[in-house]
Amino acid sequence: MMCNNLRINHTKTGKKTFSYMKLILLSLLFVLITICYSSVKVEAAEKKYGIMIADNKGKYTFYDFYNISENDNTIELTDEGNVMVPLERLVNLIPGLTYRYDKKKETATIINNQNGKKLIYKTDNQYATYYANAKASKKKLVYPTYISPSSSAVMVHMNSLKWLFNSTKGFGYYKTADMQKMGYDTLTYSGVLLYNPYQAVTELPKATSVNGISNTVKVTIPEGYSVPQVFNLLVKKGVCSSTKQLYDAMENYDFSYYPLVAAIEENEHRCYKLEGYLYPDTYEFYRLSKAQDVIGKFLRNAESRITENDRKKAEAMGYSVNEILTIASIIEKETSDPAVMKQVSSVIYNRLNINMKLQMDCGTYYVERYIKPYITGDVNRYNEYYNMYKCKALPSGPICNPGRKAIEAAFSPSVTDYLYFYSDEKGEYHFSKEYHNVVAGNDSSKEE
C-alpha cells in the first residue's frame, strides 16, 4: 500500500481539527472508564474459596460460602481476578463488627465496636471511605464495591475489612501450595481467606486444628487411575502434604509383610513398584497422614479384595497375580464396558499364547502421560518395557490400578479366536481373527 500522496493540512482547519480530536479523546476516555467500571460486575466465581475467621483465642473456624440457602450469597470473582465477598454475610460472622445499609444513600457502613474504626462503602463505586476512629478525618481507599446481579448482596474486595481490625495484617490469603502443606482440600478450594480481628495473620494453620473441618476425609479412587493420578488426588484432598512423601514411601518403605507385595517379581524395568495394587475404592483417611499409613490402607484393601481363590486360580492358569493384574490393567484402559472386557481379555491371551506382541496403544499412553512427566533422568528409559508395540509379551507391570470387573475379565476371558479389535466412532467394539477384516471395518465406520 503506497502512502506517498498522504498529506495533513495544519493551516486553515487547525483549530477545528484540534477541537474535534479533543472531543474524540474525551469520548474514548469515557468509554474506557465505563468498561473498567462495569467489568467488576460478574457472576459467581468458578474457583471456590474458603473463609476462616479467628476468635479472640486465635482459634479459626472454617466457613463454606458455597453451601448456600435461598437467602445466602456466595463469593464472586471479577474479570480482573479480584475475589469479592458478600459484605453482610461475612460481617455477621466476624466478632465485634456491626453492619448497616442505607437504601436511600446506597451505602453500607461497617463499625468495629471495640476500636471505633469505620468503613463506608458506596455501592457501584471504586472507593471506600475509612475512619481510624470516631473523631478521625476520612480517608479514601481504592476498593471496588457493587451490588451482585445474582444475589443483590453488597460485594466488597476480600481484604478491605482488614482496616477495621486491630492490625491491618489481620487478613491472609493462601493458595494451593500452602494449603496442600497444611492438609486442605485443594480439589474443592483454590484458596482460603483468613480474617483475624484481634491480631496479625502470620501463617496458615493446619486444617486439623480448624473448627468446621473434619479430621478425616473421604477419597474415591476411580477404576483405572494410575499411581500419579492417585497420589495427586490424595494431596489435593488433604490426605498428605506432598506427592514426594508418597513416592518416597512407595519406593523405600518395606511393604513386603503384605503377601501380595512380597510376591511381586523383581523387575528393574518396572516404573512404579505398587502400580496395580492401589485398589480402586472409597477410603476414609486422616488429614495429613503418614504416607506409609495411607499406602498401607490401600494394600490391606487389596489383600482382602484379591482373594485366596483368586491367587489359586492365577497359579492354575500359569500366571502370577502380578501378571493377572497387568492383564486386568490393560483391559481396564482398553474398555470401560463390562460386556466387552472378557472379549478384550480373550484377545490378550490369544496373542500371548502365540507369542504375538499385544500392540495396544494404552501402553504408549501410559508412558507419555504417567511416566515421563513424573520421572527424572532419561525419560525414555521405560519405552520399550511398556510400549506394547515393542515389548515381546506383557509390559513390565500394570499400567493402572484395575477394578474388580477388569480383574474378573482377566481371570475369565471369553473363549474366542480373536486377535484384533477396534472401537468405532459410536463406541461399539468389533472383533476379528483376521487383520484385514478389522482394517476394512474400521475404514467403513469412518466413512459412515
Short mmCIF file of N, CA and C in Angstrom, two decimals, residues 11 23 47 55 63 110 114 161 166 184 190 199 208 291 327 332-333 340-341 377 393 402 429-430 447:
data_model
loop_
_atom_site.label_atom_id
_atom_site.label_comp_id
_atom_site.label_asym_id
_atom_site.label_seq_id
_atom_site.Cartn_x
_atom_site.Cartn_y
_atom_site.Cartn_z
N THR A 11 -3.11 24.21 8.46
CA THR A 11 -3.31 25.66 8.38
C THR A 11 -4.71 26.08 8.73
N LEU A 23 -12.48 16.16 21.33
CA LEU A 23 -13.79 15.55 21.57
C LEU A 23 -13.71 14.04 21.46
N LYS A 47 -13.86 -20.59 40.47
CA LYS A 47 -12.98 -21.06 41.53
C LYS A 47 -13.71 -20.89 42.87
N ASP A 55 -11.29 -16.45 66.50
CA ASP A 55 -11.88 -15.89 67.72
C ASP A 55 -10.78 -15.20 68.52
N TYR A 63 -15.65 -21.69 57.08
CA TYR A 63 -17.00 -21.50 56.54
C TYR A 63 -16.98 -21.72 55.03
N ILE A 110 -19.74 -0.27 58.07
CA ILE A 110 -19.26 -1.31 58.99
C ILE A 110 -18.50 -0.63 60.11
N GLN A 114 -15.29 -2.24 69.09
CA GLN A 114 -14.25 -2.25 70.12
C GLN A 114 -13.25 -1.11 69.95
N LEU A 161 -11.72 -5.38 54.66
CA LEU A 161 -12.11 -5.33 56.08
C LEU A 161 -10.91 -5.27 57.02
N ASN A 166 -7.63 -4.85 64.57
CA ASN A 166 -6.58 -4.30 65.43
C ASN A 166 -5.27 -4.14 64.66
N TYR A 184 -5.35 -29.08 53.45
CA TYR A 184 -6.65 -28.58 52.99
C TYR A 184 -7.07 -29.25 51.68
N SER A 190 -9.69 -23.25 45.72
CA SER A 190 -8.49 -22.68 45.11
C SER A 190 -7.72 -21.81 46.09
N GLN A 199 -5.46 -9.99 65.91
CA GLN A 199 -4.02 -9.94 65.73
C GLN A 199 -3.64 -10.27 64.29
N THR A 208 -6.22 -29.62 60.42
CA THR A 208 -6.65 -30.46 61.55
C THR A 208 -6.92 -29.66 62.81
N ALA A 291 2.58 -41.05 54.86
CA ALA A 291 2.41 -41.65 53.54
C ALA A 291 2.37 -43.17 53.61
N ILE A 327 -2.60 -57.76 33.12
CA ILE A 327 -3.61 -58.01 32.08
C ILE A 327 -4.88 -57.23 32.39
N GLU A 332 -8.72 -52.70 31.57
CA GLU A 332 -9.34 -51.51 32.16
C GLU A 332 -9.14 -50.29 31.28
N LYS A 333 -7.95 -50.16 30.70
CA LYS A 333 -7.66 -48.98 29.88
C LYS A 333 -8.21 -49.10 28.47
N VAL A 340 -17.75 -56.00 27.28
CA VAL A 340 -16.69 -56.12 26.28
C VAL A 340 -15.39 -56.61 26.90
N MET A 341 -15.24 -56.43 28.21
CA MET A 341 -13.97 -56.72 28.87
C MET A 341 -13.47 -58.14 28.63
N GLY A 377 15.97 -37.87 34.84
CA GLY A 377 16.95 -38.65 34.09
C GLY A 377 16.45 -38.93 32.69
N ALA A 393 6.05 -59.48 25.24
CA ALA A 393 4.88 -60.08 25.89
C ALA A 393 4.16 -59.00 26.69
N PRO A 402 -6.51 -51.54 38.31
CA PRO A 402 -7.78 -52.01 37.74
C PRO A 402 -8.83 -52.30 38.81
N TYR A 429 -17.63 -51.97 19.83
CA TYR A 429 -16.42 -52.76 19.63
C TYR A 429 -16.66 -53.86 18.59
N HIS A 430 -15.62 -54.09 17.78
CA HIS A 430 -15.68 -55.12 16.74
C HIS A 430 -14.43 -55.99 16.85
N GLU A 447 -16.22 -43.91 7.15
CA GLU A 447 -16.95 -43.36 6.00
C GLU A 447 -18.38 -43.03 6.36
#
